[in-house]
CSV table of C-alpha atoms and ligand atoms in Angstrom, one decimal:
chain,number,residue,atom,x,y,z
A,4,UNK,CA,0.0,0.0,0.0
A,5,UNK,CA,1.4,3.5,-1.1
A,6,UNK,CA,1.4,6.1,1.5
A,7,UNK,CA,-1.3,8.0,0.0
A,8,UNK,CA,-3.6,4.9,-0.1
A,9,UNK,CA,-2.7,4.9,3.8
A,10,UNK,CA,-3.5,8.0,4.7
A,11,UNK,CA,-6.6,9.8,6.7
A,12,UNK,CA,-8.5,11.1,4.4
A,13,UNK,CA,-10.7,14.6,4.7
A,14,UNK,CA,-12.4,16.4,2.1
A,15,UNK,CA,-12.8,20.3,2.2
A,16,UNK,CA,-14.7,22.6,-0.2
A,17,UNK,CA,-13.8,26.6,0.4
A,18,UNK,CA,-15.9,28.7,-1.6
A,19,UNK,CA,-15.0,32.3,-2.8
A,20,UNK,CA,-16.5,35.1,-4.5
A,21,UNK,CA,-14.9,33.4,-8.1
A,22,UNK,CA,-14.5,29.7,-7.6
A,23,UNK,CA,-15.8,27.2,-5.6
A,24,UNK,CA,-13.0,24.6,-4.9
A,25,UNK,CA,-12.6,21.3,-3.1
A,26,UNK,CA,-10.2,18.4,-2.5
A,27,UNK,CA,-9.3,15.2,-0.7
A,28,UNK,CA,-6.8,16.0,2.3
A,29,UNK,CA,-4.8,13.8,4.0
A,30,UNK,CA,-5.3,15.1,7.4
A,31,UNK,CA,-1.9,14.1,9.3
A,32,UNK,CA,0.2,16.3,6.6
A,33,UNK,CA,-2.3,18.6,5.4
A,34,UNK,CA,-1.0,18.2,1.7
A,35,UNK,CA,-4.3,17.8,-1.0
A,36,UNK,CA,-3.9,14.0,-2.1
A,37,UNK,CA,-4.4,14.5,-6.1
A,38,UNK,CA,-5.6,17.2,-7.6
A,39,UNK,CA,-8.0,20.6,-7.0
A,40,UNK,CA,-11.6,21.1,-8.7
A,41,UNK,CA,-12.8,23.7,-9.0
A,42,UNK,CA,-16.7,25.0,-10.3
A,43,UNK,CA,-17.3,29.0,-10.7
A,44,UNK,CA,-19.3,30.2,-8.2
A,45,UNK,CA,-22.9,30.8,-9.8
A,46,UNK,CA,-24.2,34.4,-9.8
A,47,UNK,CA,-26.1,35.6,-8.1
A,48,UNK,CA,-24.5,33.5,-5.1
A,49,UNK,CA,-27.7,32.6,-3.3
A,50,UNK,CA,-27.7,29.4,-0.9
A,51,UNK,CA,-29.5,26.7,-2.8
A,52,UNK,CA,-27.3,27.5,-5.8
A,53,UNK,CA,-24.0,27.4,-4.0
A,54,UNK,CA,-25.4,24.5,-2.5
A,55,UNK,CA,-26.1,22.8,-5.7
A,56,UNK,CA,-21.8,23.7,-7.0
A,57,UNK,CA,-20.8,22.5,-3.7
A,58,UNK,CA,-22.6,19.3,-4.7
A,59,UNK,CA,-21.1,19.4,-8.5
A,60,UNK,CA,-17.9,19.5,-6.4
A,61,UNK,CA,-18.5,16.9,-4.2
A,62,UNK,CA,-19.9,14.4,-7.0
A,63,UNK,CA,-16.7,14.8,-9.2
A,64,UNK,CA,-14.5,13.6,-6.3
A,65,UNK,CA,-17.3,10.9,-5.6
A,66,UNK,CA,-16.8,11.7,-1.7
A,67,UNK,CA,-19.4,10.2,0.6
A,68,UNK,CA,-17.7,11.1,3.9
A,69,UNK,CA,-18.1,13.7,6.2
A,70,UNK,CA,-17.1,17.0,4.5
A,71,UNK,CA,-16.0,20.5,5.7
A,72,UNK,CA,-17.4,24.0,3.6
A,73,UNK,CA,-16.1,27.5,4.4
A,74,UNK,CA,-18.4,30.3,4.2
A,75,UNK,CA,-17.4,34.1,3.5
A,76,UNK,CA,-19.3,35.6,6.8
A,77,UNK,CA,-20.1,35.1,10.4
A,78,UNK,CA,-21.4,31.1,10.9
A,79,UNK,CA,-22.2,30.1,14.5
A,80,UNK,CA,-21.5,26.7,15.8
A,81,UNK,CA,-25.3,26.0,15.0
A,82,UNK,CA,-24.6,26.3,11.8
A,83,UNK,CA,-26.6,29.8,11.4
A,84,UNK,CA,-25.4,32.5,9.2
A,85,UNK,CA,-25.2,35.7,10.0
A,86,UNK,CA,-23.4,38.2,8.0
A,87,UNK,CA,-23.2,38.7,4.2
A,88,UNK,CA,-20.3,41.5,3.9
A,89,UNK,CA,-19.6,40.7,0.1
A,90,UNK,CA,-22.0,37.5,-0.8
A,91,UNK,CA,-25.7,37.1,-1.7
A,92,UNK,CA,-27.6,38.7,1.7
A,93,UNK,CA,-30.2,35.6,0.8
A,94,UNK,CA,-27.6,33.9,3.4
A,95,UNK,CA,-28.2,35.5,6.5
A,96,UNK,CA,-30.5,33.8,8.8
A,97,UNK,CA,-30.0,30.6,6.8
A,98,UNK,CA,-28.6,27.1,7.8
A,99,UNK,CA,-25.6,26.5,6.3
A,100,UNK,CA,-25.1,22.7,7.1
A,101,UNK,CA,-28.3,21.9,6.7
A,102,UNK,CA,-28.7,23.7,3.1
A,103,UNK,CA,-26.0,22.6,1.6
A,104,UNK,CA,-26.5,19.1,3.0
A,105,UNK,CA,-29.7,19.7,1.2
A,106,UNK,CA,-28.2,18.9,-2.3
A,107,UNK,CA,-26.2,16.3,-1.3
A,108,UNK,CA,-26.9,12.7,-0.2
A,109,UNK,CA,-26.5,12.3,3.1
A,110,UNK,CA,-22.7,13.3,3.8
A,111,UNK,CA,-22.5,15.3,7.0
A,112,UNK,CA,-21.8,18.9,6.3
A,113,UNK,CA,-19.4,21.1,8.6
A,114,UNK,CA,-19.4,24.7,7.7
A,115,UNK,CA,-17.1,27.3,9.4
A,116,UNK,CA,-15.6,30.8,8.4
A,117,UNK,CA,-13.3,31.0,5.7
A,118,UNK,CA,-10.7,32.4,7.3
A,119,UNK,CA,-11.2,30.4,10.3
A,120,UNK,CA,-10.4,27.2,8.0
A,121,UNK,CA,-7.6,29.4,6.7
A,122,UNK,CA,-6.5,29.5,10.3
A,123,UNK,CA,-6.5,26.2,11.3
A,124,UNK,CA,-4.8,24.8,8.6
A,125,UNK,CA,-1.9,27.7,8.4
A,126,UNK,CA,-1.4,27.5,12.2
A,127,UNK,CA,-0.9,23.5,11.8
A,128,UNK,CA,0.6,22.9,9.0
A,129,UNK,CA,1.6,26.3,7.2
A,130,UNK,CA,3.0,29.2,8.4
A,131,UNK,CA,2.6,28.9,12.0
A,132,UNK,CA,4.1,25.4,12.5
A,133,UNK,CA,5.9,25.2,15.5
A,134,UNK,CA,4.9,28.8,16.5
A,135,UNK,CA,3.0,28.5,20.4
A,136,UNK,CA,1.0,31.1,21.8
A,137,UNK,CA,-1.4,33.0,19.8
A,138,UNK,CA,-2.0,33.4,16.5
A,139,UNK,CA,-3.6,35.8,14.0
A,140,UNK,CA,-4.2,35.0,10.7
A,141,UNK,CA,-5.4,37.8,8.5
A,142,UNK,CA,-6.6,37.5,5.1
A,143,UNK,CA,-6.3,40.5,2.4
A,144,UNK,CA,-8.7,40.0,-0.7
A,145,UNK,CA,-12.1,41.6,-1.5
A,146,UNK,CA,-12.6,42.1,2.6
A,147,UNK,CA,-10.3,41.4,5.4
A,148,UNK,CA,-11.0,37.7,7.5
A,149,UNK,CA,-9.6,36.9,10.7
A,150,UNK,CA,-8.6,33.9,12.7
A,151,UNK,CA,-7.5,33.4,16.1
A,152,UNK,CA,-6.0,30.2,17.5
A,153,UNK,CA,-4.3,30.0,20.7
A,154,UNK,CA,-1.7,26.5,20.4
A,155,UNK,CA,-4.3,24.9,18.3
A,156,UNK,CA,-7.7,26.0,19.6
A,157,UNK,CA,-9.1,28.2,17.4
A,158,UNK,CA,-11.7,30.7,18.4
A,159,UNK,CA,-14.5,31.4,15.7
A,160,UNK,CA,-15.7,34.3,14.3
A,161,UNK,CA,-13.6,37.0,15.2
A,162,UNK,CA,-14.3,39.5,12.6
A,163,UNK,CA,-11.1,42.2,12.8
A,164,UNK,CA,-12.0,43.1,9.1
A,165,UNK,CA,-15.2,44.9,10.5
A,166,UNK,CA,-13.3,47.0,13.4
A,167,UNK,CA,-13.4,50.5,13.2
A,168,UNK,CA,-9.9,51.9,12.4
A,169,UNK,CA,-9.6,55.9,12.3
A,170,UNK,CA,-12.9,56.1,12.0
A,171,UNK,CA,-13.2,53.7,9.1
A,172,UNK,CA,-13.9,50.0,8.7
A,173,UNK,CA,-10.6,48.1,8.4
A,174,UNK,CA,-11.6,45.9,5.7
A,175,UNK,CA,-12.8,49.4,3.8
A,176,UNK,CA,-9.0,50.8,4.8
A,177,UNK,CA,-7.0,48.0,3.8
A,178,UNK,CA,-8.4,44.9,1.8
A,179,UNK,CA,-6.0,44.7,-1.4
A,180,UNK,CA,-9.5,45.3,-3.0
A,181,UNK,CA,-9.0,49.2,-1.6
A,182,UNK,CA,-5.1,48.7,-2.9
A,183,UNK,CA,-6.6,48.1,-6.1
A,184,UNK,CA,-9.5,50.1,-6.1
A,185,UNK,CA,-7.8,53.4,-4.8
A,186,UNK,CA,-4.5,52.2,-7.7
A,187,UNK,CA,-1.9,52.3,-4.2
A,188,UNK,CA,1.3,51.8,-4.4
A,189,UNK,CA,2.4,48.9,-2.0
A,190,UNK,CA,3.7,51.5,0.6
A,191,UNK,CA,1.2,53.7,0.4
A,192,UNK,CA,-1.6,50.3,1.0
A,193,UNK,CA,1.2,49.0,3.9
A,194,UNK,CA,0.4,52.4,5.7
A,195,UNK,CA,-3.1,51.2,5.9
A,196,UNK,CA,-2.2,47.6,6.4
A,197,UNK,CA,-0.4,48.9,9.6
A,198,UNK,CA,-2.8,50.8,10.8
A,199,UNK,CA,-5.4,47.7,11.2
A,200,UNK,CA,-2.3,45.6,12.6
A,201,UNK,CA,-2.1,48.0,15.5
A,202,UNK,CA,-5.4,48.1,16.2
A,203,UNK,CA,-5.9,44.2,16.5
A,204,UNK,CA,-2.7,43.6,18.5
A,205,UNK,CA,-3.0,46.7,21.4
A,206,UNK,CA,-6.6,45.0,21.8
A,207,UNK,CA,-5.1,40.8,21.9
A,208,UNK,CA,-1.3,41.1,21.8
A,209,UNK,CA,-0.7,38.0,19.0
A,210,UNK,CA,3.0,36.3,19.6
A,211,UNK,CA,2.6,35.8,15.9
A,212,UNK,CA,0.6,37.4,12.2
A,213,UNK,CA,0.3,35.6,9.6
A,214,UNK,CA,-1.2,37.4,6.6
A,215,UNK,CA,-3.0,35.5,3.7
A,216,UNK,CA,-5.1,36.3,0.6
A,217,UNK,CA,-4.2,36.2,-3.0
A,218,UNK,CA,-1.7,39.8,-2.7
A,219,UNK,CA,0.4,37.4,0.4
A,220,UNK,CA,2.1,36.2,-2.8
A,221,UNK,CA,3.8,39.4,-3.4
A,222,UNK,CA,4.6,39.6,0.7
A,223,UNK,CA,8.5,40.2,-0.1
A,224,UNK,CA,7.2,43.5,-1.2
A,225,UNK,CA,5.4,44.4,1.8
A,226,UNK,CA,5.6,42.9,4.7
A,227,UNK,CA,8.8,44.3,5.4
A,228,UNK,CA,7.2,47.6,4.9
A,229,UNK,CA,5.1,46.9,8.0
A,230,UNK,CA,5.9,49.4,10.8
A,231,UNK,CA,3.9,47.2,14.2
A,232,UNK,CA,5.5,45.6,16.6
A,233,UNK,CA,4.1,41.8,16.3
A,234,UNK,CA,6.5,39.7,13.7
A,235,UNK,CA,4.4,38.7,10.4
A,236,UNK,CA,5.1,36.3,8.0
A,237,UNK,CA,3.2,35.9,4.8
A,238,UNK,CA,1.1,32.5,4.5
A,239,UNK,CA,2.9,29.2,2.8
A,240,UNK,CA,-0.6,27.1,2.0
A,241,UNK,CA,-1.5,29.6,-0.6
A,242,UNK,CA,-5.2,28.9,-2.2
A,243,UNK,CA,-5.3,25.3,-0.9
A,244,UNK,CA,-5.9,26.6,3.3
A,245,UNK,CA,-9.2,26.8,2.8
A,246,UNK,CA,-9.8,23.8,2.0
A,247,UNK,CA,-7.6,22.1,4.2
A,248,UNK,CA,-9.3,23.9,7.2
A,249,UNK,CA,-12.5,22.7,5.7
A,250,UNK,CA,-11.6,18.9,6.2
A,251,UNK,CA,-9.4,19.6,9.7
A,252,UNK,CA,-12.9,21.6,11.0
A,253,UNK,CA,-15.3,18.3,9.5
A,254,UNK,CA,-12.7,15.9,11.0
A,255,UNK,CA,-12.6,17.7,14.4
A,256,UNK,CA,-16.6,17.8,14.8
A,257,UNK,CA,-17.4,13.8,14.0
A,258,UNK,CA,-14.2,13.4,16.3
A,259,UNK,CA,-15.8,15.8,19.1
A,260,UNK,CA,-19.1,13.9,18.3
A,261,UNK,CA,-17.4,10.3,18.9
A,262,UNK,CA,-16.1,10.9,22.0
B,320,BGC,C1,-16.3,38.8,6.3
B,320,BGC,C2,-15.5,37.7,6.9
B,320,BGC,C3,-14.7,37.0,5.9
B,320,BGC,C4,-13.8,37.9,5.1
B,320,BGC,C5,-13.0,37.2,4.0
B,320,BGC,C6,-15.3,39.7,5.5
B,320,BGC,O1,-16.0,40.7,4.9
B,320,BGC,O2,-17.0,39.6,7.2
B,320,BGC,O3,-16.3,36.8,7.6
B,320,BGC,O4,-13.9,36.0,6.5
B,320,BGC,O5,-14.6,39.0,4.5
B,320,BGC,O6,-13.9,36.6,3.1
């Protein structure tokens, strides 16, 4: 038996404002065993259509196991959504579990933040391995997510992309969507990006950032710009996180369930 035939096995589906993405994970290295697939997200994103791409997903990997799903907004542990900062508002108030179990047959469905998943997997098996103490993981894209884990625990739905900095939303100060949007340089956007960091460690004092999102490829020209006193480091699991955090979140519940 090959190592990958030996492995545990978790699948995770992370879905974004463009793509809606999934993969098998083997869950004691947190590498993606095979390949990524990946459906557009349909527009406009309302629940029973992502549902029914999170199923197109699912089917093309032919998983019938437990499964995690990250979600863009504010999901308590009962599964109830509650903010819709840039998808369909047709969310809020919604089951997520139990809608996107809807199109499927039967799997059980675990659905957490996106960043939280983010978080999870960076902390274990990206960026923050071998890092104790606390961790923030930041992500910089359309908004801005958070995570917080403290040596492996993470706590859910801290939403640092929606405190007021100056007067002004982070997220609205400093997503690379603003970068973009605004046509910043990377010094002028790191101001911003400072700003944000300062707030969120003089109110939880992180041993550690890590900063993710599509623009933590280009970190080398940043992240040294950064004037706060917390050390960063730019993410290493790139666009696979997500789902990886997805599986680790799906494992952890049936585990918590078992016991
Ligand atoms: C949402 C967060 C989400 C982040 C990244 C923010 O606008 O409030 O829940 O993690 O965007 O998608």
């Amino acid at each position: 038996m090959s190592v990958t035939e030996s492995a545990r096995r978790g699948f995770g589906i992370d879905v974004g404002g463009s793509g809606v993405k999934g993969g098998i994970v083997d869950l004691d290295t947190g590498q993606l065993i095979g390949d990524r697939f990946k459906l557009l997200t349909p527009q406009p994103a309302t629940p029973e259509a992502v549902a029914e791409t999170v199923a197109g997903v699912v089917d093309h990997f032919g998983w019938d196991g437990p499964l995690g799903v990250t979600y863009p907004g504010v999901v308590t542990t009962d599964g109830i959504v509650h903010t819709a900062a840039n998808v369909d508002p047709a969310w809020i108030g919604r089951n997520a579990a139990e809608v996107i179990g809807g199109a499927l047959s039967g799997q059980r469905v675990t659905v957490l933040n996106d960043a939280d998943a983010a978080g999870l997997a960076e902390e274990r098996f990206g960026a923050g391995r071998g890092h104790r103490g606390v961790i923030v993981l930041l992500t910089f894209g359309t908004g801005i997510g958070s995570a917080v884990i403290h040596n492996g625990a993470l706590l859910p739905n801290t939403e640092f992309g929606h405190l007021e900095v100056g007067g002004k939303e982070a997220e609205h100060r400093a997503a690379s969507s603003v970068k973009e949007a605004k046509g910043w340089s990377y010094e002028r956007w790191t101001k911003e990006v400072t700003r944000v960091l300062v707030a969120v460690e003089n109110a939880i004092w992180p041993d550690l950032f890590i900063v993710g999102g599509g623009i933590s490829r280009k970190a080398d020209k940043w992240v040294p710009l950064l004037t706060n006193r917390t050390p960063v480091v730019a993410a290493t699991l790139r666009n696979s996180a997500g789902i990886v955090g997805a599986a680790m979140a799906a494992d952890a519940d049936v585990t918590a369930t078992a016991e």
